[in-house]
PDB file of C-alpha atoms in Angstrom:
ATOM      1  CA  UNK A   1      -0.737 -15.517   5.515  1.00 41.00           C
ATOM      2  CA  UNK A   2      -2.193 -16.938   2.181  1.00 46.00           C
ATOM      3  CA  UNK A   3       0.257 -16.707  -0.723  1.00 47.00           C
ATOM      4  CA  UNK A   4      -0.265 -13.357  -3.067  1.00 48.00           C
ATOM      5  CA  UNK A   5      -2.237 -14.416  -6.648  1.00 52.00           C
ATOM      6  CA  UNK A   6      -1.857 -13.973 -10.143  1.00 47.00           C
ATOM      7  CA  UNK A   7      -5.149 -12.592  -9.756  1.00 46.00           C
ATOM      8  CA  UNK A   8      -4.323 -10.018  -7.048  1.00 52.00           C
ATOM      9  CA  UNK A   9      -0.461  -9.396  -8.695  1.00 50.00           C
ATOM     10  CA  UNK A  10      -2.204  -8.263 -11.902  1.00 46.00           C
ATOM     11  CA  UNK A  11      -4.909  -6.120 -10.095  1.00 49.00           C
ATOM     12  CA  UNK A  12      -2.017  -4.614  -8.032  1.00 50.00           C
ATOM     13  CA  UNK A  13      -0.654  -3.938 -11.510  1.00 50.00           C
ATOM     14  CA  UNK A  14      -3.576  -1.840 -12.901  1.00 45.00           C
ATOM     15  CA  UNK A  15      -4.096   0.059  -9.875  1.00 47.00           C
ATOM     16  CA  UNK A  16      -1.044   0.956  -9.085  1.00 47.00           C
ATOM     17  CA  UNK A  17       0.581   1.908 -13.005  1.00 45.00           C
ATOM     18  CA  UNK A  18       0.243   5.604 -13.321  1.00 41.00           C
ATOM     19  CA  UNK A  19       0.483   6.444  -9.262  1.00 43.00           C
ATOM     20  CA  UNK A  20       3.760   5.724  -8.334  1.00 41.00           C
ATOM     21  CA  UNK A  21       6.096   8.758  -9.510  1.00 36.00           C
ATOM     22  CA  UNK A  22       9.627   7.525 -10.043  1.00 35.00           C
ATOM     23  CA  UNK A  23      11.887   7.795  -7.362  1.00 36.00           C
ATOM     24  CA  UNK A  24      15.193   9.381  -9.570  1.00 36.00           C
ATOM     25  CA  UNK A  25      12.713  12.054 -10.108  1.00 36.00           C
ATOM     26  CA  UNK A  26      13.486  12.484 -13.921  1.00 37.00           C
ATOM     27  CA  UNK A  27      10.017  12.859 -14.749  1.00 35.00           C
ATOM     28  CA  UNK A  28       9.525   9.919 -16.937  1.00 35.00           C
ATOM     29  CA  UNK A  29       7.293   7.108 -15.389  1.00 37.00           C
ATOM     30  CA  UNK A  30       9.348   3.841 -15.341  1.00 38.00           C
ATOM     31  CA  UNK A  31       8.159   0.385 -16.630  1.00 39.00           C
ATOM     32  CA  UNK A  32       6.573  -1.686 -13.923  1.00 41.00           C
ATOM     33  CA  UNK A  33       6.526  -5.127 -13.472  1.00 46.00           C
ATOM     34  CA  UNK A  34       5.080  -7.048 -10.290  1.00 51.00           C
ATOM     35  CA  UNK A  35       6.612  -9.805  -8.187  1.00 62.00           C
ATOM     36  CA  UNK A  36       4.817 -11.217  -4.745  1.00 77.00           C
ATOM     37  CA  UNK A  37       5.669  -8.808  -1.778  1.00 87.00           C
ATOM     38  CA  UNK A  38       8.241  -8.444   0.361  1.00 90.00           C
ATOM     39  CA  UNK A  39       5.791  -8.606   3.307  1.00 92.00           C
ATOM     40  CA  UNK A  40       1.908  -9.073   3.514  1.00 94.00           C
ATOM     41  CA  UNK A  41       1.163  -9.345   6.826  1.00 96.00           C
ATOM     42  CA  UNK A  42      -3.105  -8.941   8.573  1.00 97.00           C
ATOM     43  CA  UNK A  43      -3.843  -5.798  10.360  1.00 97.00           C
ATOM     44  CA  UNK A  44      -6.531  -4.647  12.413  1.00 96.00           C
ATOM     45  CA  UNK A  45      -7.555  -0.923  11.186  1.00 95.00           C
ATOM     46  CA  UNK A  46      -8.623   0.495  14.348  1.00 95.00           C
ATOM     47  CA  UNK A  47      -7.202   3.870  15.181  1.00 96.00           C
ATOM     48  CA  UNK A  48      -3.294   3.045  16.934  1.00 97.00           C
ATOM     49  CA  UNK A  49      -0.306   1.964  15.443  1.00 97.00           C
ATOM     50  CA  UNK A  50       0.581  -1.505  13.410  1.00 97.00           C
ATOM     51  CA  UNK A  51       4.313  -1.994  12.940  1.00 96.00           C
ATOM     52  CA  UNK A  52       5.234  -4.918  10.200  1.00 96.00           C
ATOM     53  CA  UNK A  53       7.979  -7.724  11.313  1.00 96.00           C
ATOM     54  CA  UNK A  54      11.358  -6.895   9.738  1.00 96.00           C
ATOM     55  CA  UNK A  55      11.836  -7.411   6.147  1.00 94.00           C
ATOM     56  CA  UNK A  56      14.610  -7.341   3.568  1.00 92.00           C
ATOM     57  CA  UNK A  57      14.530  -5.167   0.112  1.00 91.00           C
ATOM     58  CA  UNK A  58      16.734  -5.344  -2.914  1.00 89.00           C
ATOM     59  CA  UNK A  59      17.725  -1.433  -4.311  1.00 92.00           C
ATOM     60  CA  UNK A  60      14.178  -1.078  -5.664  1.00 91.00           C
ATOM     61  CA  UNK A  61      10.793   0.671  -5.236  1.00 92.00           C
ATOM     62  CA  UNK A  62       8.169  -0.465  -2.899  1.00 93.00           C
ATOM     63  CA  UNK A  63       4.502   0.361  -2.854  1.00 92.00           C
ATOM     64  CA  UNK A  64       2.566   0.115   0.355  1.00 93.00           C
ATOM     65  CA  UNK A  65      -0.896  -1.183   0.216  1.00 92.00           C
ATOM     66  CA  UNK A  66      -3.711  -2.170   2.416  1.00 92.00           C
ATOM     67  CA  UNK A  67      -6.006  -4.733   0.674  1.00 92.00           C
ATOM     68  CA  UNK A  68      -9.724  -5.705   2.403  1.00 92.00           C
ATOM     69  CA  UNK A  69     -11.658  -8.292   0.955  1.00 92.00           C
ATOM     70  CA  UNK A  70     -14.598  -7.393  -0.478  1.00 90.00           C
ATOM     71  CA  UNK A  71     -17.326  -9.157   1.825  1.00 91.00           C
ATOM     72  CA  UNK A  72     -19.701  -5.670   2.438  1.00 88.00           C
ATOM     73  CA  UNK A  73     -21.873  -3.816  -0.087  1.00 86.00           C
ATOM     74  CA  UNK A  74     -19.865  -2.135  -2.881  1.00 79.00           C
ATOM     75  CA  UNK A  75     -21.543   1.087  -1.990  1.00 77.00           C
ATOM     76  CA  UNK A  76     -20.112   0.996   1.744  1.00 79.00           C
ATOM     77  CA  UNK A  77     -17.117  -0.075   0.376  1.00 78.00           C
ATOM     78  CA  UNK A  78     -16.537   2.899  -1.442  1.00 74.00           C
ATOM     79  CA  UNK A  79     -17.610   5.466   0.794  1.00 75.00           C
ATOM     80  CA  UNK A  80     -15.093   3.895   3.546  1.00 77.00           C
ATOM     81  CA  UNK A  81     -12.384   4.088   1.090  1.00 71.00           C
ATOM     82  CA  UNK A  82     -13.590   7.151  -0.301  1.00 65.00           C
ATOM     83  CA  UNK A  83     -12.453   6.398  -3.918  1.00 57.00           C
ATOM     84  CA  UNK A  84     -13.357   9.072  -6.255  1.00 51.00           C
ATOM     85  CA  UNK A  85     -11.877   6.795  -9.284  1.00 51.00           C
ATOM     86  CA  UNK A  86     -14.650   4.288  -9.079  1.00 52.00           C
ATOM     87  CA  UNK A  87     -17.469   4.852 -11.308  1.00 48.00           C
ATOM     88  CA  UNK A  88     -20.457   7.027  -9.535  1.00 50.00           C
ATOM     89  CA  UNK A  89     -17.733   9.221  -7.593  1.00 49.00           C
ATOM     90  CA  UNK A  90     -18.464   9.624  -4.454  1.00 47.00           C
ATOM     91  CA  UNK A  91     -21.183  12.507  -4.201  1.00 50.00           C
ATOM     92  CA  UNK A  92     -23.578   9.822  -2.646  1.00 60.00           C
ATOM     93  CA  UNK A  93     -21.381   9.566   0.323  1.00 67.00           C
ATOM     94  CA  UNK A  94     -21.886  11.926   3.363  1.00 62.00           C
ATOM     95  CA  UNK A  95     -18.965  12.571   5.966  1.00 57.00           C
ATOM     96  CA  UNK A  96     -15.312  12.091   5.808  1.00 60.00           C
ATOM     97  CA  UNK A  97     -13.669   8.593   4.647  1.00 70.00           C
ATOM     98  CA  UNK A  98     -13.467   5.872   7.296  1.00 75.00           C
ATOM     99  CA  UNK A  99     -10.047   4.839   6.663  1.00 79.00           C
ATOM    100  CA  UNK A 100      -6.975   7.562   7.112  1.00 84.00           C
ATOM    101  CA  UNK A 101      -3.463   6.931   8.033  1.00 90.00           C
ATOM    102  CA  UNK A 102      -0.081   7.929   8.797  1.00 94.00           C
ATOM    103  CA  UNK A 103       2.786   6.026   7.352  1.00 96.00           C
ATOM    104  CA  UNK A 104       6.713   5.715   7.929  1.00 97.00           C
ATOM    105  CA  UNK A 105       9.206   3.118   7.230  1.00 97.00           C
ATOM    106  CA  UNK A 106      12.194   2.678   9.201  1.00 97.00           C
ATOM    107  CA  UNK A 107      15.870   1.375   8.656  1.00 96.00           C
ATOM    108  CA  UNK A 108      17.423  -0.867  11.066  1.00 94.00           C
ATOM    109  CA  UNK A 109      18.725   1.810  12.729  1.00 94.00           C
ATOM    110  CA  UNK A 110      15.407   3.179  13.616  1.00 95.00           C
ATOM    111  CA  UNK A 111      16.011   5.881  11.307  1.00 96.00           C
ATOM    112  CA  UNK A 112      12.907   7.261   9.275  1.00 97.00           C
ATOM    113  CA  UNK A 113      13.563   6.570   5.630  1.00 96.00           C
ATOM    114  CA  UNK A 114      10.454   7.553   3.738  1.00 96.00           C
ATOM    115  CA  UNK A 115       6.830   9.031   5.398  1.00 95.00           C
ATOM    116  CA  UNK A 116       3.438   9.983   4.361  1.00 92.00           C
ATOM    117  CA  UNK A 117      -0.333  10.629   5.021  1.00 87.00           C
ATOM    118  CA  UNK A 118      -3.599  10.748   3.113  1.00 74.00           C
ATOM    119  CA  UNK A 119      -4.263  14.339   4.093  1.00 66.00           C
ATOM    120  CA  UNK A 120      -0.434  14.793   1.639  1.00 64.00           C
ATOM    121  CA  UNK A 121      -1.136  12.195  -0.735  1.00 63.00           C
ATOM    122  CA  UNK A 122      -4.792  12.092  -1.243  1.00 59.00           C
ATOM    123  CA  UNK A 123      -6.593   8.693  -1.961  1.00 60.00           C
ATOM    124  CA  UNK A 124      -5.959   6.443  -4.620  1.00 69.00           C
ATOM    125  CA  UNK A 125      -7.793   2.619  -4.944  1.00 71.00           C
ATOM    126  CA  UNK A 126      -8.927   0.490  -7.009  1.00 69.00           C
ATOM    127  CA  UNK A 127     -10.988  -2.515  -7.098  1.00 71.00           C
ATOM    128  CA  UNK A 128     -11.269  -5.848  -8.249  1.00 74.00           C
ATOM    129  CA  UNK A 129     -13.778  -8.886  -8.414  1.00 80.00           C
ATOM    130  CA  UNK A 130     -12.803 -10.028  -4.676  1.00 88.00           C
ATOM    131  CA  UNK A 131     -10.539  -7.144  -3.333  1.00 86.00           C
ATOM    132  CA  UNK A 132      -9.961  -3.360  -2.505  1.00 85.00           C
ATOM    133  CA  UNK A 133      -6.333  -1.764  -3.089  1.00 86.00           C
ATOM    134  CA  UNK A 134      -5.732   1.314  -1.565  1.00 87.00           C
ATOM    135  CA  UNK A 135      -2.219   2.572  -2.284  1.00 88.00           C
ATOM    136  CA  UNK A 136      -1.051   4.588   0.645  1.00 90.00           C
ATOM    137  CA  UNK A 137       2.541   5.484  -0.244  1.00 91.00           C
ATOM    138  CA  UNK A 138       5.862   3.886  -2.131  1.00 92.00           C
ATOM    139  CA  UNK A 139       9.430   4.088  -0.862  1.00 95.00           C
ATOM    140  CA  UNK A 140      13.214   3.622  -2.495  1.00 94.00           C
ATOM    141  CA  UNK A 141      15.141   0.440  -0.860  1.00 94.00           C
ATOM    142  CA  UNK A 142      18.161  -0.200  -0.759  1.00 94.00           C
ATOM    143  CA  UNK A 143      20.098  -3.840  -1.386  1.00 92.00           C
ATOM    144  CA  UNK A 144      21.038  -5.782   2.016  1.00 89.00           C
ATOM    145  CA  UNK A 145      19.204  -3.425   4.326  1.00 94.00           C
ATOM    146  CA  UNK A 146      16.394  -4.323   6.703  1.00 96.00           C
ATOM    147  CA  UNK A 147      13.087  -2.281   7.035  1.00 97.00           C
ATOM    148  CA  UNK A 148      10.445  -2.230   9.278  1.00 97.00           C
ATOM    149  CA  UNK A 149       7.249  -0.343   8.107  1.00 97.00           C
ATOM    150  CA  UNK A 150       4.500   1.631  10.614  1.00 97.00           C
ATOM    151  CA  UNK A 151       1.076   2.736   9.796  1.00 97.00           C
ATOM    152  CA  UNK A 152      -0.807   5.180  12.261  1.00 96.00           C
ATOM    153  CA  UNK A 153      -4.531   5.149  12.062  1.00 94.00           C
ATOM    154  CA  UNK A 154      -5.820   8.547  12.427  1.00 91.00           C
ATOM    155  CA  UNK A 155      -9.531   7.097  12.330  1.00 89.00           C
ATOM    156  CA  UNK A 156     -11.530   4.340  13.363  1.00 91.00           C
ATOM    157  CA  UNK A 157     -11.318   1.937  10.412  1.00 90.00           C
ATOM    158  CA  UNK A 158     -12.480  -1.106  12.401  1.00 92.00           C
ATOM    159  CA  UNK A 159     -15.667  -1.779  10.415  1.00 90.00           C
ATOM    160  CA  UNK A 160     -13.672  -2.951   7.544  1.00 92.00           C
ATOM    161  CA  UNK A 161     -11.813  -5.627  10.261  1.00 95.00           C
ATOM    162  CA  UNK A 162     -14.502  -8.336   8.955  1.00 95.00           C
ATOM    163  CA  UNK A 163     -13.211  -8.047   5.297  1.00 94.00           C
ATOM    164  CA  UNK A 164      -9.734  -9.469   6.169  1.00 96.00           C
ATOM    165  CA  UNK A 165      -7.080  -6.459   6.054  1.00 96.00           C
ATOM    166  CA  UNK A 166      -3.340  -6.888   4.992  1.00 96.00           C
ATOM    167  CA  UNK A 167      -0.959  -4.745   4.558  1.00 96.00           C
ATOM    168  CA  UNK A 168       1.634  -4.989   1.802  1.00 95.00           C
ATOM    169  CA  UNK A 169       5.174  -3.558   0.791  1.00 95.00           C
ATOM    170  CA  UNK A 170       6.047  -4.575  -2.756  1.00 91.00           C
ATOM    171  CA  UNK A 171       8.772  -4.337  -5.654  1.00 89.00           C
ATOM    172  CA  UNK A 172       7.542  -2.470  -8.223  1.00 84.00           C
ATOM    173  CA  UNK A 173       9.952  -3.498 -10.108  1.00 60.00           C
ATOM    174  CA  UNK A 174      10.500  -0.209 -11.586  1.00 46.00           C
ATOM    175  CA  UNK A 175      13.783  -0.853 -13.221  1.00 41.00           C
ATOM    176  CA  UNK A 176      16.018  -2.689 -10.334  1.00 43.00           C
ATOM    177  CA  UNK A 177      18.471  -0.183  -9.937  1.00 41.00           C
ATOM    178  CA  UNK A 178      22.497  -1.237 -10.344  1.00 37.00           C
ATOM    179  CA  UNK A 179      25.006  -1.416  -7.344  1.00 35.00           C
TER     180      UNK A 179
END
């Protein structure tokens, strides 16, 4: 697992400021700072299930991202991801987007804590000189308790395998919340 970047922190910084809505829902977007994640472990994105390895969180937000190198064409790239932010929209793609998924993250009890899907959220990536973010969904942790996170995908993503894919759960550092 190579260690996270300045490079890749301050892309994960631009992509992800203005998506994640604050979890005390009082309507006011929080502050974020960035910090290296809490897990960033390589997936395969073939349709099934990847589960991440236990991990600990401080009483925080978390943003869960899958990052792919960026080793194919831009213009594949994009119409896999299906990123209508990036410049040229995505008009010049035909069919659905390769990647989809299903997301939950679980307490040590097993118990479902947060959830979500694309088809709910919609997409939202960015890109950078050697890597593609795709934000897939953001959770509230709480201090001293264990996590384990599980992504479903609902399509055959497999043809991004050769650019490297990790998945990532990261502080947001949206105001660390007091005890």
């Amino acid at each position: 697992m190579s260690a996270f970047s300045r490079c890749q922190m301050a892309l994960t910084a631009i992509i992800t400021a203005g998506m994640l809505f604050p979890a005390s829902g009082d309507g006011q977007q929080a502050y974020h700072t960035w910090r290296r994640p809490e897990i960033q472990v390589p997936i395969s994105l073939a349709i099934g299930t990847v589960r991440t390895p236990p991990f600990h969180v401080k009483k925080a937000d978390y943003a869960i991202i899958i990052q792919v190198a960026r080793r194919l064409p831009f213009g594949d790239l994009k119409c896999m991801f299906r990123a209508p932010e990036w410049s040229g929209g995505v008009a010049d793609c035909s069919g659905d987007t390769l990647l989809q998924e299903e997301w939950k993250v679980l307490d040590e009890n097993k118990q479902v804590v947060a959830q979500g899907s694309e088809v709910e959220r919609g997409t939202r990536s960015a890109i950078g000189n050697d890597y593609l973010l795709k934000y897939i969904g953001n959770f509230r942790g709480e201090r001293g308790r264990t996590y384990t996170l599980e992504v479903k995908f609902t399509r055959d993503g497999s043809a991004l395998n050769v650019c490297d894919p990790q998945l990532i759960v990261m502080r947001t550092g949206a105001l660390d919340y007091m005890d």
